Short mmCIF file of C-alpha atoms in Angstrom, two decimals:
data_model
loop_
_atom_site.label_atom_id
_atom_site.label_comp_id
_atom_site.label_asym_id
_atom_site.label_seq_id
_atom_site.Cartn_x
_atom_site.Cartn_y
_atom_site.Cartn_z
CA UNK A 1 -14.07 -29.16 66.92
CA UNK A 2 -17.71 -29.75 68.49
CA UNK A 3 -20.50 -30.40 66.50
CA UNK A 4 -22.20 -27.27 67.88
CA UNK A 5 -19.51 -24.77 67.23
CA UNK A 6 -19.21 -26.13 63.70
CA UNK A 7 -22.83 -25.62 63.38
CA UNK A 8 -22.71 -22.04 64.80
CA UNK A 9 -19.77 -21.47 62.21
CA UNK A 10 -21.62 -22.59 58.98
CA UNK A 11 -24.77 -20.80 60.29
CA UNK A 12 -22.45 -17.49 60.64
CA UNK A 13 -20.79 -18.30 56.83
CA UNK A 14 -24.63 -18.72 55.47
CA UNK A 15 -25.67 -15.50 57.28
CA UNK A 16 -23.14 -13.56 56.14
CA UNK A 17 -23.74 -14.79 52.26
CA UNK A 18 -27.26 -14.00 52.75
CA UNK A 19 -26.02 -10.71 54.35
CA UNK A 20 -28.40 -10.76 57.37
CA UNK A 21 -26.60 -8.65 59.87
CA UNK A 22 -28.31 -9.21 62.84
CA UNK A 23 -27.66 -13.03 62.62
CA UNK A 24 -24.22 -12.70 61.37
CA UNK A 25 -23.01 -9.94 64.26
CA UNK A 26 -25.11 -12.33 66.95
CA UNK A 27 -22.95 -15.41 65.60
CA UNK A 28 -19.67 -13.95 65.33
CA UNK A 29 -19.90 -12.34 68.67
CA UNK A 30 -21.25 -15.95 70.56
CA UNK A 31 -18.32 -17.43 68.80
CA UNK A 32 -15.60 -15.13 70.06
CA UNK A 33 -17.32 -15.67 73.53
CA UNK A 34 -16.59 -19.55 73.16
CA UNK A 35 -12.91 -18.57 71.65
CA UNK A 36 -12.82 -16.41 74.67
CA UNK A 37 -13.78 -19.31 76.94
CA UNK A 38 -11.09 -22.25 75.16
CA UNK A 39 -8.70 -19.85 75.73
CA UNK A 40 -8.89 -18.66 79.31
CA UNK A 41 -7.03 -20.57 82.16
CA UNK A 42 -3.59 -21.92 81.77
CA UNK A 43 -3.92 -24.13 79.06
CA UNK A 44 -6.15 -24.16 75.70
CA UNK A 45 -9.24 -26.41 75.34
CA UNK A 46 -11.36 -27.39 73.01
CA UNK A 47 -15.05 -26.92 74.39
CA UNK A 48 -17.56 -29.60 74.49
CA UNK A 49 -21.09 -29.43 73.14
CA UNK A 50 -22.33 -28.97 76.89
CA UNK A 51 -19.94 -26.30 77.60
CA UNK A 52 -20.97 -24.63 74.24
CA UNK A 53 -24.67 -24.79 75.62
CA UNK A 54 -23.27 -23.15 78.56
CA UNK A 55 -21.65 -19.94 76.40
CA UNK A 56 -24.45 -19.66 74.43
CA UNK A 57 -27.07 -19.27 77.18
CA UNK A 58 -24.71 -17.14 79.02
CA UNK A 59 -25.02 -15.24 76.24
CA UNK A 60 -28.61 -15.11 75.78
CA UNK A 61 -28.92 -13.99 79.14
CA UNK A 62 -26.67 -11.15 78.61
CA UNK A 63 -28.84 -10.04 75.60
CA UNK A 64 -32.16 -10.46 77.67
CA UNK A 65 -30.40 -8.56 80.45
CA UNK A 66 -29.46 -5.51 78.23
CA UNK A 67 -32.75 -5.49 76.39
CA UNK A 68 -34.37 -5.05 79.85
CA UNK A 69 -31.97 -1.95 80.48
CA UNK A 70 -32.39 -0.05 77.06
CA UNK A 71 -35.59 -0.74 77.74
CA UNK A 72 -35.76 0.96 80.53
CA UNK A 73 -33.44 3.03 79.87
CA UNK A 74 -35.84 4.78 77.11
CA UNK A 75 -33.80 3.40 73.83
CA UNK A 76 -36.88 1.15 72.46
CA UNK A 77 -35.04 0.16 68.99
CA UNK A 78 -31.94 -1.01 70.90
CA UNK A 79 -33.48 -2.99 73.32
CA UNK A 80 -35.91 -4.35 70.16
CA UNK A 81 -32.14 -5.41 68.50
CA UNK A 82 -31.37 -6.73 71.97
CA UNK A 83 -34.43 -8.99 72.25
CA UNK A 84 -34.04 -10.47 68.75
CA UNK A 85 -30.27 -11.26 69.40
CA UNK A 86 -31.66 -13.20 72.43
CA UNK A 87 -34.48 -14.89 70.96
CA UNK A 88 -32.03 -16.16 68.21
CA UNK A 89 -29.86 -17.39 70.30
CA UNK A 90 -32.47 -19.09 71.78
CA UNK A 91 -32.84 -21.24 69.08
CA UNK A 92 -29.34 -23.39 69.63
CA UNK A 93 -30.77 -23.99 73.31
CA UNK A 94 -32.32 -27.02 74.42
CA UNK A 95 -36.20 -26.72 75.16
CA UNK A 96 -36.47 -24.93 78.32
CA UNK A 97 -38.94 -26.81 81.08
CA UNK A 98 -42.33 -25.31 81.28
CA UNK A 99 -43.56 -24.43 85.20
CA UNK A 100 -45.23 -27.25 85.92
CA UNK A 101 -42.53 -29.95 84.37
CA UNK A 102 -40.31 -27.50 86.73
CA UNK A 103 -42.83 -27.23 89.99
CA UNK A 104 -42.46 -31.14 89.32
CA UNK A 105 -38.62 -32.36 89.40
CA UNK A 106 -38.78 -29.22 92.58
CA UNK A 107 -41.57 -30.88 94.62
CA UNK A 108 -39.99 -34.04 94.23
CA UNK A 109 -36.39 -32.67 95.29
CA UNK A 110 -38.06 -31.36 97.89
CA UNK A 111 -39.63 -34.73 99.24
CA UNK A 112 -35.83 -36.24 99.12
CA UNK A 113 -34.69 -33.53 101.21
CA UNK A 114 -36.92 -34.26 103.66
CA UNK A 115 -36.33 -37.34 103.79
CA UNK A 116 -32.76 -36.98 104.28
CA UNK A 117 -33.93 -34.87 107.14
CA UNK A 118 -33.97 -30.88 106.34
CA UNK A 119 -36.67 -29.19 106.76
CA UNK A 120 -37.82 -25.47 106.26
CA UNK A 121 -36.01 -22.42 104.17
CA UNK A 122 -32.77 -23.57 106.12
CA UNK A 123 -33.27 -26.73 103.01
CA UNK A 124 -32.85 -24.72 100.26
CA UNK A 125 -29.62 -25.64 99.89
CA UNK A 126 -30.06 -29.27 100.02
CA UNK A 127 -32.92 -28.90 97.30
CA UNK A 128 -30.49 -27.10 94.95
CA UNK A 129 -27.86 -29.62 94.85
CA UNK A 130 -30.61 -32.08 94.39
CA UNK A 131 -32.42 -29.85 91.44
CA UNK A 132 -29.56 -28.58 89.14
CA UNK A 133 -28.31 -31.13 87.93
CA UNK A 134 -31.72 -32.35 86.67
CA UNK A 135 -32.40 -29.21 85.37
CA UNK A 136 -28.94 -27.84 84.25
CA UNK A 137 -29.57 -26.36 81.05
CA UNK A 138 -33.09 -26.44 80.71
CA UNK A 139 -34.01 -23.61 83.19
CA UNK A 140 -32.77 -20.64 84.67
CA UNK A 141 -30.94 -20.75 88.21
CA UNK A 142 -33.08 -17.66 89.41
CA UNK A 143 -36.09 -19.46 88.28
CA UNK A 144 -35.37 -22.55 89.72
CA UNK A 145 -34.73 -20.78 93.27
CA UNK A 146 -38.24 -19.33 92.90
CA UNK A 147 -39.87 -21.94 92.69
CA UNK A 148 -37.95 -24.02 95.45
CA UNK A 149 -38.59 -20.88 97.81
CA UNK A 150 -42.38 -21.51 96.76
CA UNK A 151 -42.35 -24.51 97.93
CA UNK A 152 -40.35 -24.57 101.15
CA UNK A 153 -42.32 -21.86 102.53
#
C-alpha cells in the first residue's frame, strides 16, 4: 500500500473516532475514488503516491466545481459544505505554484519553443508539452493554458 493512501486511511480512522463528519465522509469518499481507480482496466493495481496525488486533486476539483454550481445555483450551505470538502482536500496536495513562479517556468517554455522554431498561438501546443511536466501537479491545466495564451499573444 502507498504511503499516502495509508495516511488518508489513518486520517479517516482518527476522524471518525473524533466523529468529525465532514472529514470522515470527505476521506471515505476520496478513498473509494482511488479503490475506484486500482480497480478499473483489466487488471488490479496498486496506485502510486503520484497517482494518489492525481485522485485526490481530481477530486478537489470536483468539489470546487460543485461548490461553484450550488452556488449558483442558490443553495449557499451546500456549496459552503462543498468548499470545505475542497479546501481539505487541499491539504494532501503539494503546494500549488504562485503566478509569477508559474508566468516563470511559461516564459521560459516559451523561449524553447521558439527556439525550436514555433512561433505565434499556432505554439501553444509545443509550450504545453514543454510546461506540464514541470508543472504536473502543482497547477491547474486551465491555468496553465491561461497563462501560455498570455504570453503567446
Amino acid at each position: 500500500m502507498t504511503t499516502l493512501k495509508a495516511k488518508l486511511q489513518e486520517d479517516l480512522t482518527t476522524a471518525i473516532k473524533a466523529r468529525d463528519e465532514l472529514h470522515s465522509s470527505t476521506l471515505r469518499l476520496t478513498l473509494s475514488a482511488i479503490t475506484k481507480e486500482e480497480v478499473a482496466g483489466k487488471e488490479a493495481r496498486v496506485l502510486s503516491d503520484e497517482e494518489v496525488l492525481k485522485v485526490i486533486a481530481k477530486e478537489a476539483k470536483k468539489r470546487r466545481e460543485a461548490a461553484e454550481a450550488f452556488s449558483q445555483g442558490g443553495r449557499p450551505e451546500q456549496a459552503a459544505r462543498e468548499t470545505a470538502e475542497g479546501e481539505f482536500l487541499d491539504t494532501y496536495l503539494p503546494q500549488q505554484l504562485t503566478d509569477d513562479e508559474l508566468v516563470a517556468i511559461v516564459a521560459q517554455a516559451v523561449e524553447e519553443a521558439k527556439a525550436a522554431g514555433a512561433e505565434g498561438p499556432r505554439a501553444m501546443g509545443a509550450v504545453m508539452k514543454i510546461v506540464n511536466p514541470k508543472v504536473a501537479g502543482l497547477a491547474e491545466g486551465g491555468r496553465v493554458a491561461a497563462v501560455v495564451k498570455q504570453q503567446l499573444s
